JSON list of C-alpha atoms in Angstrom, two decimals:
[
{"chain": "A", "resi": 1495, "resn": "MET", "atom": "CA", "xyz": [-0.05, -0.21, 0.17]},
{"chain": "A", "resi": 1496, "resn": "ASP", "atom": "CA", "xyz": [1.43, 3.70, -1.17]},
{"chain": "A", "resi": 1497, "resn": "ARG", "atom": "CA", "xyz": [-0.14, 5.22, 2.24]},
{"chain": "A", "resi": 1498, "resn": "ASN", "atom": "CA", "xyz": [-1.79, 4.08, 5.51]},
{"chain": "A", "resi": 1499, "resn": "PRO", "atom": "CA", "xyz": [-5.10, 3.17, 5.44]},
{"chain": "A", "resi": 1500, "resn": "THR", "atom": "CA", "xyz": [-8.05, 4.13, 7.03]},
{"chain": "A", "resi": 1501, "resn": "ILE", "atom": "CA", "xyz": [-11.58, 2.17, 7.78]},
{"chain": "A", "resi": 1502, "resn": "TYR", "atom": "CA", "xyz": [-14.16, 4.40, 7.73]},
{"chain": "A", "resi": 1503, "resn": "LEU", "atom": "CA", "xyz": [-17.38, 2.82, 9.30]},
{"chain": "A", "resi": 1504, "resn": "ALA", "atom": "CA", "xyz": [-21.11, 3.29, 8.44]},
{"chain": "A", "resi": 1505, "resn": "GLY", "atom": "CA", "xyz": [-24.20, 1.64, 10.06]},
{"chain": "A", "resi": 1506, "resn": "ASP", "atom": "CA", "xyz": [-25.94, 2.13, 13.31]},
{"chain": "A", "resi": 1507, "resn": "SER", "atom": "CA", "xyz": [-25.71, 2.02, 17.44]},
{"chain": "A", "resi": 1508, "resn": "THR", "atom": "CA", "xyz": [-24.51, -1.79, 17.61]},
{"chain": "A", "resi": 1509, "resn": "VAL", "atom": "CA", "xyz": [-21.37, 0.44, 15.90]},
{"chain": "A", "resi": 1510, "resn": "ARG", "atom": "CA", "xyz": [-20.76, 3.54, 17.14]},
{"chain": "A", "resi": 1511, "resn": "ASN", "atom": "CA", "xyz": [-18.52, 5.29, 19.79]},
{"chain": "A", "resi": 1512, "resn": "TYR", "atom": "CA", "xyz": [-20.80, 5.79, 22.70]},
{"chain": "A", "resi": 1513, "resn": "ASP", "atom": "CA", "xyz": [-18.62, 7.92, 25.56]},
{"chain": "A", "resi": 1514, "resn": "LYS", "atom": "CA", "xyz": [-18.12, 7.54, 29.83]},
{"chain": "A", "resi": 1515, "resn": "SER", "atom": "CA", "xyz": [-21.53, 8.80, 30.76]},
{"chain": "A", "resi": 1516, "resn": "GLN", "atom": "CA", "xyz": [-23.28, 5.49, 28.90]},
{"chain": "A", "resi": 1517, "resn": "TYR", "atom": "CA", "xyz": [-21.10, 3.18, 30.02]},
{"chain": "A", "resi": 1518, "resn": "PRO", "atom": "CA", "xyz": [-21.24, 0.42, 30.50]},
{"chain": "A", "resi": 1519, "resn": "GLN", "atom": "CA", "xyz": [-23.07, 0.02, 26.92]},
{"chain": "A", "resi": 1520, "resn": "ALA", "atom": "CA", "xyz": [-20.80, 0.56, 23.15]},
{"chain": "A", "resi": 1521, "resn": "GLY", "atom": "CA", "xyz": [-20.50, -0.54, 19.83]},
{"chain": "A", "resi": 1522, "resn": "TRP", "atom": "CA", "xyz": [-18.72, -2.69, 18.63]},
{"chain": "A", "resi": 1523, "resn": "GLY", "atom": "CA", "xyz": [-16.75, 0.19, 16.08]},
{"chain": "A", "resi": 1524, "resn": "GLN", "atom": "CA", "xyz": [-14.88, 1.03, 19.02]},
{"chain": "A", "resi": 1525, "resn": "PHE", "atom": "CA", "xyz": [-13.13, -1.72, 20.22]},
{"chain": "A", "resi": 1526, "resn": "LEU", "atom": "CA", "xyz": [-12.01, -2.62, 16.17]},
{"chain": "A", "resi": 1527, "resn": "GLY", "atom": "CA", "xyz": [-8.60, -0.91, 16.53]},
{"chain": "A", "resi": 1528, "resn": "ASN", "atom": "CA", "xyz": [-8.13, -3.46, 19.52]},
{"chain": "A", "resi": 1529, "resn": "TYR", "atom": "CA", "xyz": [-7.37, -5.54, 17.18]},
{"chain": "A", "resi": 1530, "resn": "LEU", "atom": "CA", "xyz": [-5.54, -3.91, 14.06]},
{"chain": "A", "resi": 1531, "resn": "THR", "atom": "CA", "xyz": [-1.79, -2.48, 13.45]},
{"chain": "A", "resi": 1532, "resn": "LYS", "atom": "CA", "xyz": [-0.91, 1.00, 14.66]},
{"chain": "A", "resi": 1533, "resn": "THR", "atom": "CA", "xyz": [-0.61, 1.58, 10.66]},
{"chain": "A", "resi": 1534, "resn": "VAL", "atom": "CA", "xyz": [-4.71, 1.49, 10.85]},
{"chain": "A", "resi": 1535, "resn": "THR", "atom": "CA", "xyz": [-6.81, 4.51, 11.29]},
{"chain": "A", "resi": 1536, "resn": "ILE", "atom": "CA", "xyz": [-10.57, 4.02, 12.21]},
{"chain": "A", "resi": 1537, "resn": "LYS", "atom": "CA", "xyz": [-12.96, 6.67, 11.29]},
{"chain": "A", "resi": 1538, "resn": "ASN", "atom": "CA", "xyz": [-16.61, 5.48, 13.11]},
{"chain": "A", "resi": 1539, "resn": "TYR", "atom": "CA", "xyz": [-19.14, 7.30, 11.64]},
{"chain": "A", "resi": 1540, "resn": "ALA", "atom": "CA", "xyz": [-21.52, 5.40, 13.28]},
{"chain": "A", "resi": 1541, "resn": "VAL", "atom": "CA", "xyz": [-24.96, 6.98, 14.37]},
{"chain": "A", "resi": 1542, "resn": "GLY", "atom": "CA", "xyz": [-27.83, 5.27, 16.40]},
{"chain": "A", "resi": 1543, "resn": "GLY", "atom": "CA", "xyz": [-31.06, 4.67, 15.23]},
{"chain": "A", "resi": 1544, "resn": "LEU", "atom": "CA", "xyz": [-29.99, 5.16, 11.72]},
{"chain": "A", "resi": 1545, "resn": "SER", "atom": "CA", "xyz": [-30.39, 2.60, 8.87]},
{"chain": "A", "resi": 1546, "resn": "SER", "atom": "CA", "xyz": [-29.24, 2.69, 5.58]},
{"chain": "A", "resi": 1547, "resn": "LYS", "atom": "CA", "xyz": [-31.44, 5.28, 4.25]},
{"chain": "A", "resi": 1548, "resn": "THR", "atom": "CA", "xyz": [-31.28, 8.29, 6.94]},
{"chain": "A", "resi": 1549, "resn": "PHE", "atom": "CA", "xyz": [-27.68, 7.56, 7.15]},
{"chain": "A", "resi": 1550, "resn": "ILE", "atom": "CA", "xyz": [-27.34, 9.36, 3.97]},
{"chain": "A", "resi": 1551, "resn": "THR", "atom": "CA", "xyz": [-30.74, 11.41, 3.82]},
{"chain": "A", "resi": 1552, "resn": "GLU", "atom": "CA", "xyz": [-29.23, 12.99, 6.99]},
{"chain": "A", "resi": 1553, "resn": "GLY", "atom": "CA", "xyz": [-25.99, 13.94, 5.28]},
{"chain": "A", "resi": 1554, "resn": "HIS", "atom": "CA", "xyz": [-23.28, 11.08, 7.04]},
{"chain": "A", "resi": 1555, "resn": "LEU", "atom": "CA", "xyz": [-22.05, 9.93, 3.93]},
{"chain": "A", "resi": 1556, "resn": "SER", "atom": "CA", "xyz": [-20.98, 12.92, 2.52]},
{"chain": "A", "resi": 1557, "resn": "ARG", "atom": "CA", "xyz": [-18.75, 13.38, 5.35]},
{"chain": "A", "resi": 1558, "resn": "ILE", "atom": "CA", "xyz": [-17.55, 10.15, 4.32]},
{"chain": "A", "resi": 1559, "resn": "ASP", "atom": "CA", "xyz": [-17.21, 11.20, 0.51]},
{"chain": "A", "resi": 1560, "resn": "SER", "atom": "CA", "xyz": [-15.20, 14.18, 1.60]},
{"chain": "A", "resi": 1561, "resn": "GLU", "atom": "CA", "xyz": [-12.52, 11.93, 3.33]},
{"chain": "A", "resi": 1562, "resn": "ILE", "atom": "CA", "xyz": [-12.24, 8.58, 2.01]},
{"chain": "A", "resi": 1563, "resn": "ALA", "atom": "CA", "xyz": [-9.16, 8.56, -0.55]},
{"chain": "A", "resi": 1564, "resn": "GLU", "atom": "CA", "xyz": [-7.81, 5.16, -2.65]},
{"chain": "A", "resi": 1565, "resn": "ASN", "atom": "CA", "xyz": [-6.94, 2.12, -0.65]},
{"chain": "A", "resi": 1566, "resn": "ASP", "atom": "CA", "xyz": [-8.84, 2.92, 2.18]},
{"chain": "A", "resi": 1567, "resn": "TYR", "atom": "CA", "xyz": [-11.98, 0.91, 3.25]},
{"chain": "A", "resi": 1568, "resn": "LEU", "atom": "CA", "xyz": [-15.99, 1.61, 4.00]},
{"chain": "A", "resi": 1569, "resn": "PHE", "atom": "CA", "xyz": [-17.39, -1.08, 6.13]},
{"chain": "A", "resi": 1570, "resn": "ILE", "atom": "CA", "xyz": [-21.35, -0.69, 6.18]},
{"chain": "A", "resi": 1571, "resn": "GLN", "atom": "CA", "xyz": [-23.58, -2.31, 8.47]},
{"chain": "A", "resi": 1572, "resn": "PHE", "atom": "CA", "xyz": [-27.26, -1.52, 8.27]},
{"chain": "A", "resi": 1573, "resn": "GLY", "atom": "CA", "xyz": [-30.46, -3.35, 8.23]},
{"chain": "A", "resi": 1574, "resn": "HIS", "atom": "CA", "xyz": [-31.28, -2.78, 12.42]},
{"chain": "A", "resi": 1575, "resn": "ASN", "atom": "CA", "xyz": [-33.59, 0.02, 11.68]},
{"chain": "A", "resi": 1576, "resn": "ASP", "atom": "CA", "xyz": [-34.36, -0.61, 8.19]},
{"chain": "A", "resi": 1577, "resn": "SER", "atom": "CA", "xyz": [-36.14, -3.24, 9.34]},
{"chain": "A", "resi": 1578, "resn": "THR", "atom": "CA", "xyz": [-39.45, -0.58, 11.70]},
{"chain": "A", "resi": 1579, "resn": "ARG", "atom": "CA", "xyz": [-42.10, -0.82, 9.69]},
{"chain": "A", "resi": 1580, "resn": "ASN", "atom": "CA", "xyz": [-43.96, 1.57, 11.87]},
{"chain": "A", "resi": 1581, "resn": "ARG", "atom": "CA", "xyz": [-41.03, 4.15, 11.02]},
{"chain": "A", "resi": 1582, "resn": "ALA", "atom": "CA", "xyz": [-41.52, 5.06, 7.81]},
{"chain": "A", "resi": 1583, "resn": "ASP", "atom": "CA", "xyz": [-38.32, 7.77, 7.84]},
{"chain": "A", "resi": 1584, "resn": "ARG", "atom": "CA", "xyz": [-36.52, 5.12, 7.89]},
{"chain": "A", "resi": 1585, "resn": "PHE", "atom": "CA", "xyz": [-37.38, 1.76, 7.00]},
{"chain": "A", "resi": 1586, "resn": "THR", "atom": "CA", "xyz": [-36.16, 0.19, 3.47]},
{"chain": "A", "resi": 1587, "resn": "GLU", "atom": "CA", "xyz": [-37.73, -2.91, 1.78]},
{"chain": "A", "resi": 1588, "resn": "PRO", "atom": "CA", "xyz": [-35.35, -5.46, 1.75]},
{"chain": "A", "resi": 1589, "resn": "TYR", "atom": "CA", "xyz": [-35.16, -6.29, -1.58]},
{"chain": "A", "resi": 1590, "resn": "GLY", "atom": "CA", "xyz": [-35.86, -2.88, -3.27]},
{"chain": "A", "resi": 1591, "resn": "ASP", "atom": "CA", "xyz": [-34.67, 0.86, -1.34]},
{"chain": "A", "resi": 1592, "resn": "TYR", "atom": "CA", "xyz": [-32.53, -1.33, 1.15]},
{"chain": "A", "resi": 1593, "resn": "GLN", "atom": "CA", "xyz": [-30.33, -2.38, -1.91]},
{"chain": "A", "resi": 1594, "resn": "ILE", "atom": "CA", "xyz": [-30.78, 0.85, -3.67]},
{"chain": "A", "resi": 1595, "resn": "TYR", "atom": "CA", "xyz": [-28.90, 2.27, -0.87]},
{"chain": "A", "resi": 1596, "resn": "LEU", "atom": "CA", "xyz": [-26.24, 0.14, 0.06]},
{"chain": "A", "resi": 1597, "resn": "LYS", "atom": "CA", "xyz": [-25.19, 0.71, -3.69]},
{"chain": "A", "resi": 1598, "resn": "GLN", "atom": "CA", "xyz": [-24.55, 4.16, -3.28]},
{"chain": "A", "resi": 1599, "resn": "TYR", "atom": "CA", "xyz": [-22.69, 3.43, -0.33]},
{"chain": "A", "resi": 1600, "resn": "ILE", "atom": "CA", "xyz": [-20.29, 0.64, -2.89]},
{"chain": "A", "resi": 1601, "resn": "ASP", "atom": "CA", "xyz": [-20.83, 3.16, -5.97]},
{"chain": "A", "resi": 1602, "resn": "LEU", "atom": "CA", "xyz": [-18.51, 6.63, -3.49]},
{"chain": "A", "resi": 1603, "resn": "ALA", "atom": "CA", "xyz": [-16.09, 3.85, -2.75]},
{"chain": "A", "resi": 1604, "resn": "LYS", "atom": "CA", "xyz": [-15.51, 2.71, -5.77]},
{"chain": "A", "resi": 1605, "resn": "SER", "atom": "CA", "xyz": [-15.57, 6.20, -7.33]},
{"chain": "A", "resi": 1606, "resn": "LYS", "atom": "CA", "xyz": [-12.73, 7.01, -4.89]},
{"chain": "A", "resi": 1607, "resn": "LYS", "atom": "CA", "xyz": [-10.63, 3.31, -5.45]},
{"chain": "A", "resi": 1608, "resn": "ALA", "atom": "CA", "xyz": [-11.40, 3.09, -2.01]},
{"chain": "A", "resi": 1609, "resn": "ILE", "atom": "CA", "xyz": [-12.73, -0.29, -0.68]},
{"chain": "A", "resi": 1610, "resn": "PRO", "atom": "CA", "xyz": [-16.24, -1.09, 0.37]},
{"chain": "A", "resi": 1611, "resn": "ILE", "atom": "CA", "xyz": [-16.95, -4.10, 2.47]},
{"chain": "A", "resi": 1612, "resn": "LEU", "atom": "CA", "xyz": [-20.74, -4.98, 3.68]},
{"chain": "A", "resi": 1613, "resn": "LEU", "atom": "CA", "xyz": [-21.67, -6.49, 7.13]},
{"chain": "A", "resi": 1614, "resn": "THR", "atom": "CA", "xyz": [-24.65, -8.48, 7.83]},
{"chain": "A", "resi": 1615, "resn": "PRO", "atom": "CA", "xyz": [-26.38, -6.69, 11.02]},
{"chain": "A", "resi": 1616, "resn": "VAL", "atom": "CA", "xyz": [-24.87, -8.23, 13.32]},
{"chain": "A", "resi": 1617, "resn": "ALA", "atom": "CA", "xyz": [-26.81, -10.80, 16.31]},
{"chain": "A", "resi": 1618, "resn": "ARG", "atom": "CA", "xyz": [-28.94, -9.88, 18.71]},
{"chain": "A", "resi": 1619, "resn": "LEU", "atom": "CA", "xyz": [-29.75, -11.70, 21.82]},
{"chain": "A", "resi": 1620, "resn": "ASN", "atom": "CA", "xyz": [-32.99, -13.96, 20.09]},
{"chain": "A", "resi": 1621, "resn": "TYR", "atom": "CA", "xyz": [-32.71, -17.12, 22.35]},
{"chain": "A", "resi": 1622, "resn": "VAL", "atom": "CA", "xyz": [-35.90, -19.25, 21.66]},
{"chain": "A", "resi": 1623, "resn": "GLN", "atom": "CA", "xyz": [-36.79, -22.81, 22.77]},
{"chain": "A", "resi": 1624, "resn": "ASP", "atom": "CA", "xyz": [-32.92, -23.54, 24.02]},
{"chain": "A", "resi": 1625, "resn": "ARG", "atom": "CA", "xyz": [-31.11, -22.27, 21.14]},
{"chain": "A", "resi": 1626, "resn": "PHE", "atom": "CA", "xyz": [-29.66, -18.76, 19.36]},
{"chain": "A", "resi": 1627, "resn": "SER", "atom": "CA", "xyz": [-31.28, -17.52, 16.27]},
{"chain": "A", "resi": 1628, "resn": "PRO", "atom": "CA", "xyz": [-31.20, -15.69, 13.51]},
{"chain": "A", "resi": 1629, "resn": "ASP", "atom": "CA", "xyz": [-33.10, -12.40, 12.77]},
{"chain": "A", "resi": 1630, "resn": "PHE", "atom": "CA", "xyz": [-32.97, -9.64, 9.67]},
{"chain": "A", "resi": 1631, "resn": "SER", "atom": "CA", "xyz": [-32.78, -12.77, 7.34]},
{"chain": "A", "resi": 1632, "resn": "GLU", "atom": "CA", "xyz": [-34.19, -10.95, 5.08]},
{"chain": "A", "resi": 1633, "resn": "TYR", "atom": "CA", "xyz": [-31.81, -8.17, 5.30]},
{"chain": "A", "resi": 1634, "resn": "CYS", "atom": "CA", "xyz": [-28.74, -10.42, 5.41]},
{"chain": "A", "resi": 1635, "resn": "ASN", "atom": "CA", "xyz": [-29.99, -12.09, 2.20]},
{"chain": "A", "resi": 1636, "resn": "ALA", "atom": "CA", "xyz": [-30.93, -9.67, 0.30]},
{"chain": "A", "resi": 1637, "resn": "MET", "atom": "CA", "xyz": [-27.41, -8.04, 1.41]},
{"chain": "A", "resi": 1638, "resn": "LYS", "atom": "CA", "xyz": [-25.65, -11.09, 0.50]},
{"chain": "A", "resi": 1639, "resn": "GLU", "atom": "CA", "xyz": [-27.21, -11.53, -2.49]},
{"chain": "A", "resi": 1640, "resn": "LEU", "atom": "CA", "xyz": [-26.54, -7.18, -3.82]},
{"chain": "A", "resi": 1641, "resn": "ALA", "atom": "CA", "xyz": [-22.68, -8.08, -2.49]},
{"chain": "A", "resi": 1642, "resn": "ASN", "atom": "CA", "xyz": [-22.83, -10.96, -5.03]},
{"chain": "A", "resi": 1643, "resn": "GLU", "atom": "CA", "xyz": [-24.15, -8.65, -8.39]},
{"chain": "A", "resi": 1644, "resn": "ASN", "atom": "CA", "xyz": [-21.64, -6.56, -7.24]},
{"chain": "A", "resi": 1645, "resn": "GLU", "atom": "CA", "xyz": [-18.28, -8.55, -6.73]},
{"chain": "A", "resi": 1646, "resn": "VAL", "atom": "CA", "xyz": [-18.10, -6.50, -3.29]},
{"chain": "A", "resi": 1647, "resn": "LEU", "atom": "CA", "xyz": [-16.69, -8.46, -0.03]},
{"chain": "A", "resi": 1648, "resn": "LEU", "atom": "CA", "xyz": [-18.74, -9.29, 2.59]},
{"chain": "A", "resi": 1649, "resn": "ILE", "atom": "CA", "xyz": [-19.01, -10.48, 6.26]},
{"chain": "A", "resi": 1650, "resn": "ASP", "atom": "CA", "xyz": [-21.57, -12.40, 7.61]},
{"chain": "A", "resi": 1651, "resn": "LEU", "atom": "CA", "xyz": [-21.54, -10.68, 10.89]},
{"chain": "A", "resi": 1652, "resn": "MET", "atom": "CA", "xyz": [-25.27, -12.79, 11.64]},
{"chain": "A", "resi": 1653, "resn": "SER", "atom": "CA", "xyz": [-23.97, -15.99, 11.39]},
{"chain": "A", "resi": 1654, "resn": "ILE", "atom": "CA", "xyz": [-20.86, -15.30, 12.66]},
{"chain": "A", "resi": 1655, "resn": "GLY", "atom": "CA", "xyz": [-22.32, -13.89, 16.24]},
{"chain": "A", "resi": 1656, "resn": "VAL", "atom": "CA", "xyz": [-24.85, -16.47, 15.95]},
{"chain": "A", "resi": 1657, "resn": "GLN", "atom": "CA", "xyz": [-22.48, -19.29, 16.27]},
{"chain": "A", "resi": 1658, "resn": "TYR", "atom": "CA", "xyz": [-20.44, -17.92, 18.93]},
{"chain": "A", "resi": 1659, "resn": "LEU", "atom": "CA", "xyz": [-23.23, -16.90, 21.15]},
{"chain": "A", "resi": 1660, "resn": "SER", "atom": "CA", "xyz": [-24.44, -20.89, 20.83]},
{"chain": "A", "resi": 1661, "resn": "SER", "atom": "CA", "xyz": [-19.96, -21.85, 21.70]},
{"chain": "A", "resi": 1662, "resn": "ILE", "atom": "CA", "xyz": [-20.48, -20.28, 24.78]},
{"chain": "A", "resi": 1663, "resn": "GLY", "atom": "CA", "xyz": [-24.31, -20.69, 25.77]},
{"chain": "A", "resi": 1664, "resn": "TYR", "atom": "CA", "xyz": [-27.09, -18.39, 27.15]},
{"chain": "A", "resi": 1665, "resn": "THR", "atom": "CA", "xyz": [-25.43, -17.74, 30.70]},
{"chain": "A", "resi": 1666, "resn": "MET", "atom": "CA", "xyz": [-22.56, -16.43, 29.22]},
{"chain": "A", "resi": 1667, "resn": "ALA", "atom": "CA", "xyz": [-24.39, -14.77, 26.25]},
{"chain": "A", "resi": 1668, "resn": "GLN", "atom": "CA", "xyz": [-26.34, -12.74, 28.72]},
{"chain": "A", "resi": 1669, "resn": "GLU", "atom": "CA", "xyz": [-23.49, -10.53, 29.65]},
{"chain": "A", "resi": 1670, "resn": "LEU", "atom": "CA", "xyz": [-22.36, -9.26, 26.65]},
{"chain": "A", "resi": 1671, "resn": "TYR", "atom": "CA", "xyz": [-25.45, -7.63, 26.48]},
{"chain": "A", "resi": 1672, "resn": "MET", "atom": "CA", "xyz": [-27.42, -4.54, 27.66]},
{"chain": "A", "resi": 1673, "resn": "LEU", "atom": "CA", "xyz": [-29.48, -7.10, 29.02]},
{"chain": "A", "resi": 1674, "resn": "SER", "atom": "CA", "xyz": [-27.33, -7.87, 31.58]},
{"chain": "A", "resi": 1675, "resn": "VAL", "atom": "CA", "xyz": [-27.80, -4.31, 33.17]},
{"chain": "A", "resi": 1676, "resn": "ASN", "atom": "CA", "xyz": [-31.42, -3.22, 32.71]},
{"chain": "A", "resi": 1677, "resn": "GLY", "atom": "CA", "xyz": [-32.87, -6.51, 31.68]},
{"chain": "A", "resi": 1678, "resn": "THR", "atom": "CA", "xyz": [-34.75, -5.45, 28.62]},
{"chain": "A", "resi": 1679, "resn": "ASP", "atom": "CA", "xyz": [-32.09, -4.62, 25.85]},
{"chain": "A", "resi": 1680, "resn": "CYS", "atom": "CA", "xyz": [-31.12, -8.01, 23.84]},
{"chain": "A", "resi": 1681, "resn": "THR", "atom": "CA", "xyz": [-29.61, -5.88, 21.16]},
{"chain": "A", "resi": 1682, "resn": "HIS", "atom": "CA", "xyz": [-27.38, -3.34, 22.03]},
{"chain": "A", "resi": 1683, "resn": "PHE", "atom": "CA", "xyz": [-23.46, -4.70, 23.75]},
{"chain": "A", "resi": 1684, "resn": "THR", "atom": "CA", "xyz": [-21.74, -4.39, 27.12]},
{"chain": "A", "resi": 1685, "resn": "GLU", "atom": "CA", "xyz": [-18.14, -3.03, 26.33]},
{"chain": "A", "resi": 1686, "resn": "ARG", "atom": "CA", "xyz": [-17.29, -7.05, 26.72]},
{"chain": "A", "resi": 1687, "resn": "GLY", "atom": "CA", "xyz": [-19.66, -7.82, 23.90]},
{"chain": "A", "resi": 1688, "resn": "ALA", "atom": "CA", "xyz": [-18.82, -4.95, 22.06]},
{"chain": "A", "resi": 1689, "resn": "ASN", "atom": "CA", "xyz": [-15.26, -5.79, 21.95]},
{"chain": "A", "resi": 1690, "resn": "ILE", "atom": "CA", "xyz": [-15.94, -9.37, 20.97]},
{"chain": "A", "resi": 1691, "resn": "MET", "atom": "CA", "xyz": [-18.11, -8.74, 18.10]},
{"chain": "A", "resi": 1692, "resn": "ALA", "atom": "CA", "xyz": [-14.80, -6.04, 17.18]},
{"chain": "A", "resi": 1693, "resn": "ARG", "atom": "CA", "xyz": [-12.68, -9.45, 17.83]},
{"chain": "A", "resi": 1694, "resn": "LEU", "atom": "CA", "xyz": [-15.04, -11.23, 15.30]},
{"chain": "A", "resi": 1695, "resn": "VAL", "atom": "CA", "xyz": [-15.13, -8.62, 12.86]},
{"chain": "A", "resi": 1696, "resn": "SER", "atom": "CA", "xyz": [-11.20, -8.75, 12.74]},
{"chain": "A", "resi": 1697, "resn": "GLU", "atom": "CA", "xyz": [-10.65, -12.53, 12.27]},
{"chain": "A", "resi": 1698, "resn": "GLN", "atom": "CA", "xyz": [-13.40, -12.82, 9.54]},
{"chain": "A", "resi": 1699, "resn": "LEU", "atom": "CA", "xyz": [-10.33, -9.72, 7.95]},
{"chain": "A", "resi": 1700, "resn": "ILE", "atom": "CA", "xyz": [-7.57, -12.62, 7.73]},
{"chain": "A", "resi": 1701, "resn": "GLU", "atom": "CA", "xyz": [-9.85, -14.35, 5.44]},
{"chain": "A", "resi": 1702, "resn": "LEU", "atom": "CA", "xyz": [-10.92, -11.68, 3.09]},
{"chain": "A", "resi": 1703, "resn": "PRO", "atom": "CA", "xyz": [-8.40, -9.92, 0.23]},
{"chain": "A", "resi": 1704, "resn": "ASN", "atom": "CA", "xyz": [-6.95, -7.23, -0.55]},
{"chain": "A", "resi": 1705, "resn": "GLY", "atom": "CA", "xyz": [-4.71, -6.81, 1.80]},
{"chain": "A", "resi": 1706, "resn": "LEU", "atom": "CA", "xyz": [-6.87, -6.94, 4.40]},
{"chain": "A", "resi": 1707, "resn": "ASP", "atom": "CA", "xyz": [-4.66, -9.47, 7.17]},
{"chain": "A", "resi": 1708, "resn": "GLN", "atom": "CA", "xyz": [-1.48, -7.92, 6.87]},
{"chain": "A", "resi": 1709, "resn": "LEU", "atom": "CA", "xyz": [-3.87, -4.85, 9.25]},
{"chain": "A", "resi": 1710, "resn": "ILE", "atom": "CA", "xyz": [-4.32, -7.55, 12.10]},
{"chain": "A", "resi": 1711, "resn": "LYS", "atom": "CA", "xyz": [-1.99, -7.59, 14.62]}
]
């Protein structure tokens, strides 16, 4: 690489940075640097409550557009908020405007000679009848379809997360989510959970081309 790369993160509340006043809640994006070399810069533009649509309409993708450059990476994780049918402002149809909006992220990265990487929505603590189950299946499948059609790298974070939760069991898994703090939240992570999800992302980067393995400690 001619210059040290920057990883830009576009996502929602499961990815975003949190300050100390919100402890112990955290997003995996704020821990990704723990697993990367010091040559990598991470710019986390993820914002809570946003979908693939509202991240664009509220101007956040434009901010990335003004900075991202050749050999940088754009990580794109949306789906949680896209699925909220009762919120017309952020809802998207999985095989309709969800794919159309995601394509804008892909096209932006490619236009700057940066590398887009799609990530399926991260796993929630969905535990029913003694097993962990994936959520947002239509959105995950629509993202995979888009990645295949556009020859874009993809990390299936939903499947990887569910596999990991299954391997440690519910008692340990619940400690990774804010449910263990407030008794209600099966979506957002504690710092421990966010750190583990960041590790799972980094482990997948080793398997991808485009020099990503060189960025891992």
